[in-house]
């Protein structure tokens, strides 16, 4: 398990990189997972990591599990590595932006 200071730093960093609200993320997961003729159930929309991020956003720090903490580390690492879209061609920027949005990060937000 992570010590208290490390968990505090992770909590802050996670909430810095996840710049979408839980409502925005839930809406995006539903939209991104919708098909032309169907829409997934709200609690099953989006990839598992996106669903897990949404669940973490709805928790208190004291309620985090080891799995939550691992997902938080993974999200922070992914956003840190992938968020710079400036030098990518437009189609690639859009694809990467949408991928990041499934874990709660919109790179076009300040």
mmCIF file with all atom_site columns, C-alpha atoms in Angstrom:
data_model
loop_
_atom_site.group_PDB
_atom_site.id
_atom_site.type_symbol
_atom_site.label_atom_id
_atom_site.label_alt_id
_atom_site.label_comp_id
_atom_site.label_asym_id
_atom_site.label_entity_id
_atom_site.label_seq_id
_atom_site.pdbx_PDB_ins_code
_atom_site.Cartn_x
_atom_site.Cartn_y
_atom_site.Cartn_z
_atom_site.occupancy
_atom_site.B_iso_or_equiv
_atom_site.pdbx_formal_charge
_atom_site.auth_seq_id
_atom_site.auth_comp_id
_atom_site.auth_asym_id
_atom_site.auth_atom_id
_atom_site.pdbx_PDB_model_num
ATOM 1   C CA . UNK A 1 1   ? 0.000   0.000  0.000   1.00 0.00 ? 1   UNK A CA 1
ATOM 2   C CA . UNK A 1 2   ? 1.090   3.558  -0.640  1.00 0.00 ? 2   UNK A CA 1
ATOM 3   C CA . UNK A 1 3   ? 2.120   5.709  2.335   1.00 0.00 ? 3   UNK A CA 1
ATOM 4   C CA . UNK A 1 4   ? 0.010   8.749  3.271   1.00 0.00 ? 4   UNK A CA 1
ATOM 5   C CA . UNK A 1 5   ? 2.287   11.408 1.743   1.00 0.00 ? 5   UNK A CA 1
ATOM 6   C CA . UNK A 1 6   ? 2.627   9.511  -1.517  1.00 0.00 ? 6   UNK A CA 1
ATOM 7   C CA . UNK A 1 7   ? -1.138  8.936  -1.619  1.00 0.00 ? 7   UNK A CA 1
ATOM 8   C CA . UNK A 1 8   ? -1.777  12.651 -1.029  1.00 0.00 ? 8   UNK A CA 1
ATOM 9   C CA . UNK A 1 9   ? 0.553   13.551 -3.906  1.00 0.00 ? 9   UNK A CA 1
ATOM 10  C CA . UNK A 1 10  ? -1.045  10.952 -6.169  1.00 0.00 ? 10  UNK A CA 1
ATOM 11  C CA . UNK A 1 11  ? -4.554  12.154 -5.283  1.00 0.00 ? 11  UNK A CA 1
ATOM 12  C CA . UNK A 1 12  ? -3.609  15.741 -6.165  1.00 0.00 ? 12  UNK A CA 1
ATOM 13  C CA . UNK A 1 13  ? -1.845  14.760 -9.399  1.00 0.00 ? 13  UNK A CA 1
ATOM 14  C CA . UNK A 1 14  ? -4.711  12.485 -10.471 1.00 0.00 ? 14  UNK A CA 1
ATOM 15  C CA . UNK A 1 15  ? -7.242  15.255 -9.956  1.00 0.00 ? 15  UNK A CA 1
ATOM 16  C CA . UNK A 1 16  ? -4.999  17.674 -11.846 1.00 0.00 ? 16  UNK A CA 1
ATOM 17  C CA . UNK A 1 17  ? -4.679  15.451 -14.924 1.00 0.00 ? 17  UNK A CA 1
ATOM 18  C CA . UNK A 1 18  ? -8.291  14.259 -14.843 1.00 0.00 ? 18  UNK A CA 1
ATOM 19  C CA . UNK A 1 19  ? -9.726  17.607 -15.877 1.00 0.00 ? 19  UNK A CA 1
ATOM 20  C CA . UNK A 1 20  ? -13.223 16.407 -16.752 1.00 0.00 ? 20  UNK A CA 1
ATOM 21  C CA . UNK A 1 21  ? -15.945 16.238 -14.122 1.00 0.00 ? 21  UNK A CA 1
ATOM 22  C CA . UNK A 1 22  ? -17.557 12.906 -13.341 1.00 0.00 ? 22  UNK A CA 1
ATOM 23  C CA . UNK A 1 23  ? -20.682 14.049 -15.225 1.00 0.00 ? 23  UNK A CA 1
ATOM 24  C CA . UNK A 1 24  ? -18.657 15.057 -18.286 1.00 0.00 ? 24  UNK A CA 1
ATOM 25  C CA . UNK A 1 25  ? -16.743 11.788 -18.239 1.00 0.00 ? 25  UNK A CA 1
ATOM 26  C CA . UNK A 1 26  ? -19.919 9.713  -17.853 1.00 0.00 ? 26  UNK A CA 1
ATOM 27  C CA . UNK A 1 27  ? -21.485 11.570 -20.777 1.00 0.00 ? 27  UNK A CA 1
ATOM 28  C CA . UNK A 1 28  ? -18.385 11.133 -22.930 1.00 0.00 ? 28  UNK A CA 1
ATOM 29  C CA . UNK A 1 29  ? -18.191 7.406  -22.169 1.00 0.00 ? 29  UNK A CA 1
ATOM 30  C CA . UNK A 1 30  ? -21.833 6.986  -23.241 1.00 0.00 ? 30  UNK A CA 1
ATOM 31  C CA . UNK A 1 31  ? -21.321 8.991  -26.444 1.00 0.00 ? 31  UNK A CA 1
ATOM 32  C CA . UNK A 1 32  ? -18.032 7.341  -27.373 1.00 0.00 ? 32  UNK A CA 1
ATOM 33  C CA . UNK A 1 33  ? -19.489 3.862  -26.844 1.00 0.00 ? 33  UNK A CA 1
ATOM 34  C CA . UNK A 1 34  ? -22.820 4.486  -28.607 1.00 0.00 ? 34  UNK A CA 1
ATOM 35  C CA . UNK A 1 35  ? -23.544 2.705  -31.867 1.00 0.00 ? 35  UNK A CA 1
ATOM 36  C CA . UNK A 1 36  ? -25.741 3.925  -34.673 1.00 0.00 ? 36  UNK A CA 1
ATOM 37  C CA . UNK A 1 37  ? -28.612 1.710  -33.542 1.00 0.00 ? 37  UNK A CA 1
ATOM 38  C CA . UNK A 1 38  ? -27.946 1.306  -29.804 1.00 0.00 ? 38  UNK A CA 1
ATOM 39  C CA . UNK A 1 39  ? -26.534 2.918  -26.721 1.00 0.00 ? 39  UNK A CA 1
ATOM 40  C CA . UNK A 1 40  ? -24.898 1.016  -23.826 1.00 0.00 ? 40  UNK A CA 1
ATOM 41  C CA . UNK A 1 41  ? -26.298 1.060  -20.330 1.00 0.00 ? 41  UNK A CA 1
ATOM 42  C CA . UNK A 1 42  ? -24.852 4.068  -18.475 1.00 0.00 ? 42  UNK A CA 1
ATOM 43  C CA . UNK A 1 43  ? -22.953 1.950  -15.952 1.00 0.00 ? 43  UNK A CA 1
ATOM 44  C CA . UNK A 1 44  ? -21.414 -0.161 -18.735 1.00 0.00 ? 44  UNK A CA 1
ATOM 45  C CA . UNK A 1 45  ? -20.410 2.580  -21.167 1.00 0.00 ? 45  UNK A CA 1
ATOM 46  C CA . UNK A 1 46  ? -16.790 3.018  -22.152 1.00 0.00 ? 46  UNK A CA 1
ATOM 47  C CA . UNK A 1 47  ? -13.665 0.968  -21.542 1.00 0.00 ? 47  UNK A CA 1
ATOM 48  C CA . UNK A 1 48  ? -12.975 -0.567 -18.122 1.00 0.00 ? 48  UNK A CA 1
ATOM 49  C CA . UNK A 1 49  ? -10.297 2.019  -17.279 1.00 0.00 ? 49  UNK A CA 1
ATOM 50  C CA . UNK A 1 50  ? -12.693 4.866  -18.051 1.00 0.00 ? 50  UNK A CA 1
ATOM 51  C CA . UNK A 1 51  ? -15.341 3.264  -15.853 1.00 0.00 ? 51  UNK A CA 1
ATOM 52  C CA . UNK A 1 52  ? -12.768 2.848  -13.085 1.00 0.00 ? 52  UNK A CA 1
ATOM 53  C CA . UNK A 1 53  ? -11.706 6.517  -13.346 1.00 0.00 ? 53  UNK A CA 1
ATOM 54  C CA . UNK A 1 54  ? -15.359 7.505  -13.083 1.00 0.00 ? 54  UNK A CA 1
ATOM 55  C CA . UNK A 1 55  ? -15.739 5.371  -9.953  1.00 0.00 ? 55  UNK A CA 1
ATOM 56  C CA . UNK A 1 56  ? -12.622 6.952  -8.407  1.00 0.00 ? 56  UNK A CA 1
ATOM 57  C CA . UNK A 1 57  ? -13.974 10.449 -9.080  1.00 0.00 ? 57  UNK A CA 1
ATOM 58  C CA . UNK A 1 58  ? -17.018 9.517  -7.024  1.00 0.00 ? 58  UNK A CA 1
ATOM 59  C CA . UNK A 1 59  ? -14.979 8.280  -4.029  1.00 0.00 ? 59  UNK A CA 1
ATOM 60  C CA . UNK A 1 60  ? -13.351 9.883  -1.050  1.00 0.00 ? 60  UNK A CA 1
ATOM 61  C CA . UNK A 1 61  ? -9.612  9.472  -0.687  1.00 0.00 ? 61  UNK A CA 1
ATOM 62  C CA . UNK A 1 62  ? -10.105 7.271  2.389   1.00 0.00 ? 62  UNK A CA 1
ATOM 63  C CA . UNK A 1 63  ? -12.213 4.809  0.348   1.00 0.00 ? 63  UNK A CA 1
ATOM 64  C CA . UNK A 1 64  ? -9.565  4.054  -2.287  1.00 0.00 ? 64  UNK A CA 1
ATOM 65  C CA . UNK A 1 65  ? -8.591  0.439  -2.899  1.00 0.00 ? 65  UNK A CA 1
ATOM 66  C CA . UNK A 1 66  ? -5.232  -0.861 -4.104  1.00 0.00 ? 66  UNK A CA 1
ATOM 67  C CA . UNK A 1 67  ? -6.797  -1.306 -7.567  1.00 0.00 ? 67  UNK A CA 1
ATOM 68  C CA . UNK A 1 68  ? -7.932  2.346  -7.506  1.00 0.00 ? 68  UNK A CA 1
ATOM 69  C CA . UNK A 1 69  ? -4.433  3.485  -6.626  1.00 0.00 ? 69  UNK A CA 1
ATOM 70  C CA . UNK A 1 70  ? -2.936  1.466  -9.483  1.00 0.00 ? 70  UNK A CA 1
ATOM 71  C CA . UNK A 1 71  ? -5.420  2.957  -11.961 1.00 0.00 ? 71  UNK A CA 1
ATOM 72  C CA . UNK A 1 72  ? -4.591  6.437  -10.658 1.00 0.00 ? 72  UNK A CA 1
ATOM 73  C CA . UNK A 1 73  ? -0.869  5.823  -11.269 1.00 0.00 ? 73  UNK A CA 1
ATOM 74  C CA . UNK A 1 74  ? -1.628  4.458  -14.742 1.00 0.00 ? 74  UNK A CA 1
ATOM 75  C CA . UNK A 1 75  ? -3.815  7.443  -15.661 1.00 0.00 ? 75  UNK A CA 1
ATOM 76  C CA . UNK A 1 76  ? -1.247  9.979  -14.452 1.00 0.00 ? 76  UNK A CA 1
ATOM 77  C CA . UNK A 1 77  ? 1.498   8.181  -16.416 1.00 0.00 ? 77  UNK A CA 1
ATOM 78  C CA . UNK A 1 78  ? -0.625  7.926  -19.570 1.00 0.00 ? 78  UNK A CA 1
ATOM 79  C CA . UNK A 1 79  ? -1.683  11.559 -19.526 1.00 0.00 ? 79  UNK A CA 1
ATOM 80  C CA . UNK A 1 80  ? 1.860   12.715 -18.806 1.00 0.00 ? 80  UNK A CA 1
ATOM 81  C CA . UNK A 1 81  ? 3.194   10.711 -21.755 1.00 0.00 ? 81  UNK A CA 1
ATOM 82  C CA . UNK A 1 82  ? 0.375   11.329 -24.256 1.00 0.00 ? 82  UNK A CA 1
ATOM 83  C CA . UNK A 1 83  ? -1.084  14.766 -23.620 1.00 0.00 ? 83  UNK A CA 1
ATOM 84  C CA . UNK A 1 84  ? 1.173   16.803 -25.944 1.00 0.00 ? 84  UNK A CA 1
ATOM 85  C CA . UNK A 1 85  ? -0.770  16.885 -29.207 1.00 0.00 ? 85  UNK A CA 1
ATOM 86  C CA . UNK A 1 86  ? 0.643   20.063 -30.751 1.00 0.00 ? 86  UNK A CA 1
ATOM 87  C CA . UNK A 1 87  ? 2.936   18.476 -33.359 1.00 0.00 ? 87  UNK A CA 1
ATOM 88  C CA . UNK A 1 88  ? 0.610   15.694 -34.485 1.00 0.00 ? 88  UNK A CA 1
ATOM 89  C CA . UNK A 1 89  ? -1.411  15.756 -37.732 1.00 0.00 ? 89  UNK A CA 1
ATOM 90  C CA . UNK A 1 90  ? -5.072  16.694 -37.184 1.00 0.00 ? 90  UNK A CA 1
ATOM 91  C CA . UNK A 1 91  ? -6.572  13.156 -37.525 1.00 0.00 ? 91  UNK A CA 1
ATOM 92  C CA . UNK A 1 92  ? -4.005  11.800 -35.064 1.00 0.00 ? 92  UNK A CA 1
ATOM 93  C CA . UNK A 1 93  ? -4.691  14.686 -32.653 1.00 0.00 ? 93  UNK A CA 1
ATOM 94  C CA . UNK A 1 94  ? -8.411  13.905 -32.698 1.00 0.00 ? 94  UNK A CA 1
ATOM 95  C CA . UNK A 1 95  ? -7.887  10.173 -32.153 1.00 0.00 ? 95  UNK A CA 1
ATOM 96  C CA . UNK A 1 96  ? -5.456  10.710 -29.276 1.00 0.00 ? 96  UNK A CA 1
ATOM 97  C CA . UNK A 1 97  ? -7.673  13.407 -27.738 1.00 0.00 ? 97  UNK A CA 1
ATOM 98  C CA . UNK A 1 98  ? -10.639 11.024 -27.752 1.00 0.00 ? 98  UNK A CA 1
ATOM 99  C CA . UNK A 1 99  ? -8.525  8.256  -26.203 1.00 0.00 ? 99  UNK A CA 1
ATOM 100 C CA . UNK A 1 100 ? -7.394  10.596 -23.418 1.00 0.00 ? 100 UNK A CA 1
ATOM 101 C CA . UNK A 1 101 ? -10.966 11.735 -22.856 1.00 0.00 ? 101 UNK A CA 1
ATOM 102 C CA . UNK A 1 102 ? -11.987 8.129  -22.098 1.00 0.00 ? 102 UNK A CA 1
ATOM 103 C CA . UNK A 1 103 ? -9.787  8.382  -18.990 1.00 0.00 ? 103 UNK A CA 1
ATOM 104 C CA . UNK A 1 104 ? -11.018 11.848 -18.029 1.00 0.00 ? 104 UNK A CA 1
ATOM 105 C CA . UNK A 1 105 ? -8.396  14.125 -19.624 1.00 0.00 ? 105 UNK A CA 1
ATOM 106 C CA . UNK A 1 106 ? -9.304  16.644 -22.298 1.00 0.00 ? 106 UNK A CA 1
ATOM 107 C CA . UNK A 1 107 ? -5.993  17.998 -23.648 1.00 0.00 ? 107 UNK A CA 1
ATOM 108 C CA . UNK A 1 108 ? -7.742  21.034 -25.145 1.00 0.00 ? 108 UNK A CA 1
ATOM 109 C CA . UNK A 1 109 ? -8.655  22.319 -21.695 1.00 0.00 ? 109 UNK A CA 1
ATOM 110 C CA . UNK A 1 110 ? -6.215  24.656 -19.945 1.00 0.00 ? 110 UNK A CA 1
#
